[in-house]
């Protein structure tokens, strides 16, 4: 490709600005945590004292992401890149599927019924109540981890899965709405989990589960079960998105294994078109087909960052400081939640816009954002592991005891105390998620652009955004935990 | 035009990036900003539709791209070395 004459003043200015932003960002973090290093030493919570200054630890994480992106650029063989994300191993067929699906459905109905029953009837102490332990340790942590590590089992386990066979439909689902209702549902569920008492009061949790079921049935009757599950059900949507990361899936009636995360590389037809939402048979294979799906992927990343932030000492202190001025805490949390989501979403779309202008492509920023959003799901999976792995591990004996005897509460629920090296695992999960996401984005870029240099250069703005996400996430998981201010 | 029709809405306010893309692929009507990009696209996506002259042009552009990639690799390696040793010295100073 003919190279343009380098415009030195512009490029120097660009590099200088980026370097200045980086230095200022690190300095801000350093100043902000100078007070907290003392707090880390004094507290006996999960955060252990870092052996290096926090700014150095965060900068190293960001540098790891940038370095991996550069290293991914060394791989330029289109055939090799394609071979990795196309690899499939066929594992078996349909007879086992029906039996397993029925068994899973029975288990799902039994579990949810028990959650509702024990939530209302059982002891109203969250650590021994079947409902709370199973929903959060089993569902929020364990089932989600199984979804992105092994495969999506929610369509089988969902006790309301018969909804999509309901014959009633009052109105046709307006296509213009797309999956925005699912996004709203996910944000609402995270809000409920954070600010209401569902994690500590079993009766509130049981009420919430019943309310969700009522809304799901009403929605299915209103727009048709299939349209509801595909477009508006937040839990089914979240599990479907996470499930794409997993190596196992049913494709064409057969269980197939792929390399983890590689099913997120979008299909591109022989002309180079990324298939849209309304195109016939292959529409079901397209996970992300519009900006609403991009927003869902960003929301899955953001909600972990948000809940991570409010459960740290610094987060709680910040909220208390703002509340002392006179703003009601709910308003503070709402602003933080929605404002932070808007920042994360805007950063991703901004990266798409910058990439489009820099690499002289005729693809629109919207199509770039849609094509690169699936790699965010691997980032979300890594963040989820980092935030919930220790939680799940330490509560696993409680979960086992609750599942073994659902109708009687254990007298002495046991939890595991985690060794210090588990926090190092969390850092590995955050970085590992980003590394696999970088590879998926690299593969996607190779499918989108005819020039390999275009593909490599298209990644720079996205890598900068990912470094930003990494810095925030690494900073959060190094902070000592505390209960959120004014909540629960 | 291309894939954007299926996903763009009347509210889409992105300026059209195809406004000054003069080089159009004759097989799939996708537009490109330079002739080199179109040749690369046709070589990757429609390899069987290339005649001899186009094949030669594709090889020429591919070789030029290889040179540019080699230059990128050297610069990337340089950045990696700077990053590595920079962090190493930071750790020597702050973590000992």
CSV table of N, CA and C in Angstrom, one decimal, chain A residues 25-42 50 52-56 58 313-314 475 478-480:
chain,number,residue,atom,x,y,z
A,25,UNK,N,-3.3,10.5,34.1
A,25,UNK,CA,-4.1,9.5,34.6
A,25,UNK,C,-3.5,8.7,35.7
A,26,UNK,N,-2.2,8.3,35.5
A,26,UNK,CA,-1.5,7.5,36.5
A,26,UNK,C,-1.3,8.4,37.7
A,27,UNK,N,-0.9,9.7,37.5
A,27,UNK,CA,-0.6,10.5,38.6
A,27,UNK,C,-1.9,10.7,39.5
A,28,UNK,N,-3.0,10.9,38.8
A,28,UNK,CA,-4.3,11.0,39.6
A,28,UNK,C,-4.5,9.8,40.4
A,29,UNK,N,-4.3,8.6,39.8
A,29,UNK,CA,-4.6,7.4,40.6
A,29,UNK,C,-3.6,7.4,41.8
A,30,UNK,N,-2.3,7.8,41.5
A,30,UNK,CA,-1.4,7.7,42.6
A,30,UNK,C,-1.7,8.6,43.7
A,31,UNK,N,-2.2,9.9,43.4
A,31,UNK,CA,-2.5,10.8,44.4
A,31,UNK,C,-3.7,10.3,45.2
A,32,UNK,N,-4.7,9.8,44.4
A,32,UNK,CA,-5.9,9.3,45.0
A,32,UNK,C,-5.7,8.2,46.0
A,33,UNK,N,-4.7,7.4,45.8
A,33,UNK,CA,-4.6,6.2,46.6
A,33,UNK,C,-3.5,6.4,47.7
A,34,UNK,N,-2.9,7.5,47.7
A,34,UNK,CA,-1.8,7.7,48.7
A,34,UNK,C,-2.5,7.6,50.1
A,35,UNK,N,-3.7,8.1,50.3
A,35,UNK,CA,-4.3,8.0,51.6
A,35,UNK,C,-4.8,6.5,51.8
A,36,UNK,N,-5.1,5.8,50.7
A,36,UNK,CA,-5.7,4.5,50.9
A,36,UNK,C,-4.6,3.5,51.2
A,37,UNK,N,-3.4,3.7,50.8
A,37,UNK,CA,-2.3,2.7,51.2
A,37,UNK,C,-2.3,2.5,52.7
A,38,UNK,N,-2.5,3.6,53.4
A,38,UNK,CA,-2.5,3.5,54.9
A,38,UNK,C,-3.7,2.7,55.3
A,39,UNK,N,-4.8,2.9,54.6
A,39,UNK,CA,-6.0,2.2,55.0
A,39,UNK,C,-5.8,0.7,54.7
A,40,UNK,N,-5.1,0.4,53.6
A,40,UNK,CA,-4.9,-1.0,53.3
A,40,UNK,C,-4.2,-1.7,54.4
A,41,UNK,N,-3.1,-1.0,54.9
A,41,UNK,CA,-2.3,-1.6,56.0
A,41,UNK,C,-3.1,-1.9,57.2
A,42,UNK,N,-4.1,-1.0,57.5
A,42,UNK,CA,-4.8,-1.1,58.8
A,42,UNK,C,-6.0,-2.0,58.7
A,50,UNK,N,-0.5,-4.3,49.0
A,50,UNK,CA,0.3,-4.5,47.8
A,50,UNK,C,1.8,-4.2,48.1
A,52,UNK,N,3.9,-3.3,45.9
A,52,UNK,CA,4.3,-2.2,45.1
A,52,UNK,C,3.3,-1.1,45.2
A,53,UNK,N,3.7,0.2,44.8
A,53,UNK,CA,2.7,1.2,44.8
A,53,UNK,C,1.5,0.9,43.9
A,54,UNK,N,0.3,1.3,44.2
A,54,UNK,CA,-0.8,0.9,43.4
A,54,UNK,C,-0.8,1.4,42.0
A,55,UNK,N,-0.2,2.6,41.8
A,55,UNK,CA,-0.2,3.2,40.5
A,55,UNK,C,0.7,2.3,39.6
A,56,UNK,N,1.8,1.8,40.2
A,56,UNK,CA,2.7,0.9,39.4
A,56,UNK,C,2.0,-0.4,39.0
A,58,UNK,N,-1.3,-0.8,38.6
A,58,UNK,CA,-2.3,-0.5,37.5
A,58,UNK,C,-1.6,-0.2,36.2
A,313,UNK,N,-14.0,0.2,50.2
A,313,UNK,CA,-14.0,1.2,51.2
A,313,UNK,C,-14.0,2.6,50.5
A,314,UNK,N,-13.1,2.7,49.5
A,314,UNK,CA,-13.0,4.0,48.9
A,314,UNK,C,-14.3,4.4,48.2
A,475,UNK,N,-7.7,-1.5,39.5
A,475,UNK,CA,-7.6,-0.6,40.7
A,475,UNK,C,-8.7,-1.1,41.7
A,478,UNK,N,-8.0,-4.3,43.8
A,478,UNK,CA,-7.0,-4.2,44.8
A,478,UNK,C,-7.4,-3.5,46.0
A,479,UNK,N,-8.6,-2.9,46.0
A,479,UNK,CA,-9.0,-2.2,47.2
A,479,UNK,C,-9.7,-3.1,48.2
A,480,UNK,N,-9.6,-2.8,49.5
A,480,UNK,CA,-10.3,-3.6,50.5
A,480,UNK,C,-11.8,-3.4,50.4
